[in-house]
mmCIF file of C-alpha atoms in Angstrom:
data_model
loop_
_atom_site.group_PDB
_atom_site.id
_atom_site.type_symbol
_atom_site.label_atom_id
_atom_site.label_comp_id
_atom_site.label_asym_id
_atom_site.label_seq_id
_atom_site.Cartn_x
_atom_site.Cartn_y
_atom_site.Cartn_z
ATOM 1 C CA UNK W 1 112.076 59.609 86.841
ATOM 2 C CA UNK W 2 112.699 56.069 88.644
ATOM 3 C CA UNK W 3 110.973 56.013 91.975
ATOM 4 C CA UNK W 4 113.604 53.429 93.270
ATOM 5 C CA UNK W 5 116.020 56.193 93.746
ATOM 6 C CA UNK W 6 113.719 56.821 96.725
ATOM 7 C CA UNK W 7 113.986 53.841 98.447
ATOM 8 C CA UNK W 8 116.985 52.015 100.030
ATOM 9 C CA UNK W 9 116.192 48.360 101.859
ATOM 10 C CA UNK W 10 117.913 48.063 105.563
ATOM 11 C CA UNK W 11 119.569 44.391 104.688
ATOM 12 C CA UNK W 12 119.625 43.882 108.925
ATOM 13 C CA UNK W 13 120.116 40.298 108.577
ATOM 14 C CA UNK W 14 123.811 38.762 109.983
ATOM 15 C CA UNK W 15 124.144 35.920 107.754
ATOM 16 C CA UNK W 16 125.622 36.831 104.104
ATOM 17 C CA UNK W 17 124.490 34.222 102.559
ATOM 18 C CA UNK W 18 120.422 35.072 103.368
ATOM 19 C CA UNK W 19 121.400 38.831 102.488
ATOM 20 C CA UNK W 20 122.891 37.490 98.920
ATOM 21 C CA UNK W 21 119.712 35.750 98.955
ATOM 22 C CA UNK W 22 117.351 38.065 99.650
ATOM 23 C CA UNK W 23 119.324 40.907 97.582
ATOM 24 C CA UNK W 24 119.321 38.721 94.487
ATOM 25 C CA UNK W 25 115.313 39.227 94.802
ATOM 26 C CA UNK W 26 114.995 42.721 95.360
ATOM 27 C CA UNK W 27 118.281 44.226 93.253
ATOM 28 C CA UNK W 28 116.212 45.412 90.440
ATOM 29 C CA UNK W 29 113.745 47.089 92.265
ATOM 30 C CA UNK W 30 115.477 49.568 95.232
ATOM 31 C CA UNK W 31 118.013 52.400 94.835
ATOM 32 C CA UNK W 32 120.307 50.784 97.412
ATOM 33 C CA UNK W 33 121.213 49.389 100.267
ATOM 34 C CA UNK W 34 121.420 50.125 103.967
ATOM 35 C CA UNK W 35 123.792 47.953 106.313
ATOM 36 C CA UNK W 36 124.110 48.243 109.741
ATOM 37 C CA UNK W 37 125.924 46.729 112.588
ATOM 38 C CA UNK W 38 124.320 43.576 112.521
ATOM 39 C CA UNK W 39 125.461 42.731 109.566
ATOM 40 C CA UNK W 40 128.519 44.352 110.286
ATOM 41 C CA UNK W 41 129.204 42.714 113.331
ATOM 42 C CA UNK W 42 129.222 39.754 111.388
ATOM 43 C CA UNK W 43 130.306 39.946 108.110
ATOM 44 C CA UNK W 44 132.975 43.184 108.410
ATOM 45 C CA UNK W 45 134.741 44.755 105.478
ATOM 46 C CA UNK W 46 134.616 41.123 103.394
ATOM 47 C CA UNK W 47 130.825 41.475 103.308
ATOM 48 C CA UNK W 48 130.699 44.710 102.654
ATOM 49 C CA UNK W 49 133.386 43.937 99.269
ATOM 50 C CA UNK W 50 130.864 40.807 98.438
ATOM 51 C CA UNK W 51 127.775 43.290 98.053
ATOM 52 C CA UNK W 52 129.715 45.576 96.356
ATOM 53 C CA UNK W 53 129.290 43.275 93.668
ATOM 54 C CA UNK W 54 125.599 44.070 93.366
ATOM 55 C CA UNK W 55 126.691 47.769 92.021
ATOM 56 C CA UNK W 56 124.188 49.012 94.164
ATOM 57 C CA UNK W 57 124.738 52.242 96.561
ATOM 58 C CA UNK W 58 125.617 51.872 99.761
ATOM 59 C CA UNK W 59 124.297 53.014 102.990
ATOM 60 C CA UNK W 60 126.871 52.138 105.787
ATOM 61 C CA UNK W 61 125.016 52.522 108.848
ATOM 62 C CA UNK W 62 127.481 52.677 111.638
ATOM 63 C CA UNK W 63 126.480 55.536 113.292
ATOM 64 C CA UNK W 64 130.150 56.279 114.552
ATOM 65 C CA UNK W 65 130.196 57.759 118.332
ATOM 66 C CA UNK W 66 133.816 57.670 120.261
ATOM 67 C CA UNK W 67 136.428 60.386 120.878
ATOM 68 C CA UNK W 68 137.687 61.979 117.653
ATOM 69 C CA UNK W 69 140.788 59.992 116.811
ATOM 70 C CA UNK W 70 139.098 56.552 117.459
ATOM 71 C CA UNK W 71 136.325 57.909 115.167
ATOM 72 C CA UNK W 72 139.105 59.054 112.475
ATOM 73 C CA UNK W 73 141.222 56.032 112.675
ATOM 74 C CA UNK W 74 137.627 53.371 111.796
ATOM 75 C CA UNK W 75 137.002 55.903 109.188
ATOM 76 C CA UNK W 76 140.181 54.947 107.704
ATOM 77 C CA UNK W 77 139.788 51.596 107.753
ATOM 78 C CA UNK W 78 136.152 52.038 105.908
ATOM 79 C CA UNK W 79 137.239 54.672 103.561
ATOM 80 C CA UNK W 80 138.671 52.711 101.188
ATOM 81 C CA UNK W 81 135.468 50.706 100.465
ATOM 82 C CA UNK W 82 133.833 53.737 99.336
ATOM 83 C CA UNK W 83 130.670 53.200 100.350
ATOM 84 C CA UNK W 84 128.369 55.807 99.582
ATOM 85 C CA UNK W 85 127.233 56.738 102.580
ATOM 86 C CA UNK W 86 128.131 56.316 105.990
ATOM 87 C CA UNK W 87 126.435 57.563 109.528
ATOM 88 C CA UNK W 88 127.834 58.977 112.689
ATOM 89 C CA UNK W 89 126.168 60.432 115.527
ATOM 90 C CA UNK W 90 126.164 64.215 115.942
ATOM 91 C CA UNK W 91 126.015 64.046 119.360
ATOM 92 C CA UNK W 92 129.510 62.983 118.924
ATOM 93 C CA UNK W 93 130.654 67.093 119.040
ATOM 94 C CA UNK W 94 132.278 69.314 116.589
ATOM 95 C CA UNK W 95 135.485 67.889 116.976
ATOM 96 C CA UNK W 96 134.506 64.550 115.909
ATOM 97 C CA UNK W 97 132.269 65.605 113.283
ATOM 98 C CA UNK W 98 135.224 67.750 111.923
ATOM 99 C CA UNK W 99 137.501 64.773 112.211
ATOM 100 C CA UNK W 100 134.915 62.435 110.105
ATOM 101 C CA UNK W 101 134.319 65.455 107.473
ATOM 102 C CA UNK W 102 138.154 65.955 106.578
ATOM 103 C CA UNK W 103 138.455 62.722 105.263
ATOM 104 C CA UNK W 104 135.543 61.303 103.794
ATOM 105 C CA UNK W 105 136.791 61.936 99.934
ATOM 106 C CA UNK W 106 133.436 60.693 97.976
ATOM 107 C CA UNK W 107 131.431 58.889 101.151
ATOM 108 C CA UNK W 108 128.241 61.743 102.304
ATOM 109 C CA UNK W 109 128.578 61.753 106.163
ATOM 110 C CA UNK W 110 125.148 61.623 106.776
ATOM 111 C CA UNK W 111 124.553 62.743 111.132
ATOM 112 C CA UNK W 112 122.348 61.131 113.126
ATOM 113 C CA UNK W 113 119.873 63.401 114.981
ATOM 114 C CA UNK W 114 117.530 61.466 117.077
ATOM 115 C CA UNK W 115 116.659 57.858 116.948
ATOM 116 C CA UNK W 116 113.412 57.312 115.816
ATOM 117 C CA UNK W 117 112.889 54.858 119.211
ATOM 118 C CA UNK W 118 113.030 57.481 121.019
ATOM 119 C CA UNK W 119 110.590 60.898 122.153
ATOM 120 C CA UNK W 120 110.148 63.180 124.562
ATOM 121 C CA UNK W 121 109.865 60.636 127.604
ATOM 122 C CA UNK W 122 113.253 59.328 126.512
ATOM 123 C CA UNK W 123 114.757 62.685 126.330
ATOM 124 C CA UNK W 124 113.875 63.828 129.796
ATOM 125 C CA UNK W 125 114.914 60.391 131.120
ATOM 126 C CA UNK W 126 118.486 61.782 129.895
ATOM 127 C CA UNK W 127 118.100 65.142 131.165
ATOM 128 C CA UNK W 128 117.502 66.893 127.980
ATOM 129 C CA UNK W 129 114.543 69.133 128.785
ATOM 130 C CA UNK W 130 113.417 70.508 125.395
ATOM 131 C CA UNK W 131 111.395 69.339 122.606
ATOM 132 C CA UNK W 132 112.722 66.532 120.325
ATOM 133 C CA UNK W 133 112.381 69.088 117.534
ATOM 134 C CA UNK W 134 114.665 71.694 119.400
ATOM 135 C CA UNK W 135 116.558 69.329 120.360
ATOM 136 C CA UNK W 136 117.040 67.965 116.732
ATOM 137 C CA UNK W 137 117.707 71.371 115.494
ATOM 138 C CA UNK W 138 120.578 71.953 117.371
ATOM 139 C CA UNK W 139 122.275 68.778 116.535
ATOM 140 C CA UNK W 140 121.462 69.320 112.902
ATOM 141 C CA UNK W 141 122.985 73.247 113.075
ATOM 142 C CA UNK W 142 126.470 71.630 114.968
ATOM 143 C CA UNK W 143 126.348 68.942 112.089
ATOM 144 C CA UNK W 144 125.941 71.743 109.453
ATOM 145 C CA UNK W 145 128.609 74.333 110.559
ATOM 146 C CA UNK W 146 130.756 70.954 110.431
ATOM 147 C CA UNK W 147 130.783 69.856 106.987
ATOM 148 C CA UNK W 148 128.291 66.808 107.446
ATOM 149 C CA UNK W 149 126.442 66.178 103.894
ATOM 150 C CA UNK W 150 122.698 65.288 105.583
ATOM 151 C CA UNK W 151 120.914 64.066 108.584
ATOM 152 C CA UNK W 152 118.718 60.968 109.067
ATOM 153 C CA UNK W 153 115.797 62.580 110.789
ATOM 154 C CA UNK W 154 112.043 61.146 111.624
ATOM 155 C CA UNK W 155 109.113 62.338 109.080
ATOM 156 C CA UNK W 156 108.058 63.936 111.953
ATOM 157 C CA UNK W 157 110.621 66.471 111.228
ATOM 158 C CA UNK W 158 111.884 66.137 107.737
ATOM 159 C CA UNK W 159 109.231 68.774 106.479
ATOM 160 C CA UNK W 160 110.291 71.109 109.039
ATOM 161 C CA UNK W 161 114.248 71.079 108.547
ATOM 162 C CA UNK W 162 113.611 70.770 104.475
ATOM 163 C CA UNK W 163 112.015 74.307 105.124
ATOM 164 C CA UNK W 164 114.850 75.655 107.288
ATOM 165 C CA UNK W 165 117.766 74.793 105.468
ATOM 166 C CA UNK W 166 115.733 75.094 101.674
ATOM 167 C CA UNK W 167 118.994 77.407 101.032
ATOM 168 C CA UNK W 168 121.380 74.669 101.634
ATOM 169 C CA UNK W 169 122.240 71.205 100.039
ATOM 170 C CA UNK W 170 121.548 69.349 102.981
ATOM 171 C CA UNK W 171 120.466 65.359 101.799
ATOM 172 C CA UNK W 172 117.563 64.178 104.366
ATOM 173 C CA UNK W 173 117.551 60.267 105.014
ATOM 174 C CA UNK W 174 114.240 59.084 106.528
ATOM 175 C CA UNK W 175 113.783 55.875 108.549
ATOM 176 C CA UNK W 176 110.333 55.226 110.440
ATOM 177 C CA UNK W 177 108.309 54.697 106.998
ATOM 178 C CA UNK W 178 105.222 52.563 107.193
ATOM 179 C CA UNK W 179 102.432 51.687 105.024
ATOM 180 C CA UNK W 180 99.070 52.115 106.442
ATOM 181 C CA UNK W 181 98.787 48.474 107.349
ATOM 182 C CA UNK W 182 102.078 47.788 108.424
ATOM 183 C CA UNK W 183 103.521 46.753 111.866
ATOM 184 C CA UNK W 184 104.809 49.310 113.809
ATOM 185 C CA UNK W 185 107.959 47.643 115.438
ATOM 186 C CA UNK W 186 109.951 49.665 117.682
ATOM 187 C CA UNK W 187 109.151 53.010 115.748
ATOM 188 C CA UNK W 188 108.054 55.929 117.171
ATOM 189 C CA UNK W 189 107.689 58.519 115.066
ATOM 190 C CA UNK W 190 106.680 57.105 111.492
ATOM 191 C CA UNK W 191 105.051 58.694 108.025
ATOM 192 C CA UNK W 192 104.059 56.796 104.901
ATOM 193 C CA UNK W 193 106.266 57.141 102.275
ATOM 194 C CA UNK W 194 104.452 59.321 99.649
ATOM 195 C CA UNK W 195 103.719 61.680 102.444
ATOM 196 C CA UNK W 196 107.751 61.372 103.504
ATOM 197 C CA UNK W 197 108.738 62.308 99.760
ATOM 198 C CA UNK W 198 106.430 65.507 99.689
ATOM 199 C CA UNK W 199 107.906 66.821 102.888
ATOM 200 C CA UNK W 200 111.167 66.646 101.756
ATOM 201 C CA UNK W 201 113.064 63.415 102.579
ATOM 202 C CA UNK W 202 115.477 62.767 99.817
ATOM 203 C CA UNK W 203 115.818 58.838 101.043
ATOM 204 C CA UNK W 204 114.052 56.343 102.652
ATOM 205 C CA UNK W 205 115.360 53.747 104.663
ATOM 206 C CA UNK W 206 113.120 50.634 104.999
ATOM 207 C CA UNK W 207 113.692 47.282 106.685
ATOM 208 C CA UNK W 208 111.428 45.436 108.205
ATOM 209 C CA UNK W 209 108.401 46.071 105.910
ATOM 210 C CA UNK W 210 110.125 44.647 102.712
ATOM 211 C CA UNK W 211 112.165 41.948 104.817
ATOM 212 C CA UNK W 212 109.376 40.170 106.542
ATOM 213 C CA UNK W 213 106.862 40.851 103.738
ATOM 214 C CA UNK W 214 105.910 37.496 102.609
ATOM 215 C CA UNK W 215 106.549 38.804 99.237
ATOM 216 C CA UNK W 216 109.033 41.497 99.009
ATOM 217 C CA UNK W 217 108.716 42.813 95.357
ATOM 218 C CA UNK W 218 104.682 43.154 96.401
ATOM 219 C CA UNK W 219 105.884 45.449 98.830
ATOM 220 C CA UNK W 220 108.515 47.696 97.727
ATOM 221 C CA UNK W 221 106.254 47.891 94.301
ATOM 222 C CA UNK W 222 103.045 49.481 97.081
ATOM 223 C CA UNK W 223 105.804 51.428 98.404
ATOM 224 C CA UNK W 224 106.476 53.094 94.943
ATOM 225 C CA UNK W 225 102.946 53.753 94.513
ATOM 226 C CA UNK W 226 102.409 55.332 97.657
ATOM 227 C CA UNK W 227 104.970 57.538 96.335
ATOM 228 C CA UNK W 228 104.148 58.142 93.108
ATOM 229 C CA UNK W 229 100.329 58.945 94.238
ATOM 230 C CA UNK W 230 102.563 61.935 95.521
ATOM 231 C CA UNK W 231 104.023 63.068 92.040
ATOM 232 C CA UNK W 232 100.827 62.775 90.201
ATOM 233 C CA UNK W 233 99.010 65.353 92.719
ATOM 234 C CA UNK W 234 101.424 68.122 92.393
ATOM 235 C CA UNK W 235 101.277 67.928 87.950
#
């Protein structure tokens, strides 16, 4: 089994050129890619049809929030592109979720929970006064009874949800994944990757760790062995 399938880089860089660059060092060695809007902001459908090139997946990581028709109508300008997956928040409703899930042909609509910036402070501060887990759940349920694919959750709660919904085919996409030694950022609520893996994430999304590493290969290739450290214990 190839433990790149695992791991997808976030390529959060807005010139195409340095993310042509930096993908021609690290295509051989991820499962995909993850775009976002700041390279979309930037580069639009074109630079999404220039990585394309790469044949590697695609994570489009718009995370979609407006009324349902605006939501429908970008869809169908993406759609086209086929990228392999593509985000939108669930705290969007039913309607737009709906909207999103009646036209994505091959694209997973993967729903975005909670950001892992935020917790429980952040939460009340919005006048949501339950747990980040509860409060997860519930957007995950809405996304589920609305034809979404999977949910990017934390680690914090990937082993959680995997055991809820073990009788569905729910994909799990986890960002927040650090190495022992590695910068925290803006993260909140992180888990090493190995540890990620065993509680049920089906993909990790990493940026920062493999994009500032000094050498990225070095990186990605301790990320795989954190992981694999994972498959040897359970044979």
């Amino acid at each position: 089994m190839s433990i790149k399938r695992f791991i997808f880089c976030a390529l959060d860089f807005s010139d195409i050129d340095e993310t042509i660059q930096f993908l021609n060092i690290i295509k051989n060695e991820v499962g995909g890619i993850k775009l976002g809007l700041e390279f979309f902001s930037k580069n639009g459908l074109n630079g999404i049809k220039r990585l394309k090139k790469f044949n590697l997946p695609i994570f489009l990581d718009l995370k979609l929030h407006d009324i349902p028709n605006t939501v429908k109508k970008t869809l169908l300008n993406i759609i086209d592109l086929e990228p392999n997956f593509l985000t939108i928040h669930l705290s969007g409703g039913k309607k737009m979720i709906e909207e999103v899930t009646a036209i994505k042909n091959q694209t997973k609509i993967i729903g975005v929970s909670m950001l892992t910036s935020l917790d429980k402070n952040d939460l009340c501060a919005l006048g949501i006064n339950i747990s980040e887990n509860e409060y997860v759940h519930r957007l995950v349920n809405l996304g589920l009874q609305s034809g979404i694919d999977g949910v990017v959750c934390s680690p914090n709660e990937v082993k959680e949800l995997k055991v809820k919904y073990s009788n569905t085919d729910l994909f799990f996409v986890t960002p927040g994944i650090r190495l022992e030694n590695d910068k925290i950022d803006d993260q909140k609520r992180l888990l090493s990757p190995g540890l990620a893996i065993k509680y049920g994430s089906s993909m990790l999304v990493i940026g920062r760790p493999i994009t500032k590493s000094p050498d990225p290969v070095k990186s990605i290739n301790n990320i795989k062995k954190d992981i694999l450290r994972y498959f040897e214990s359970k044979n």
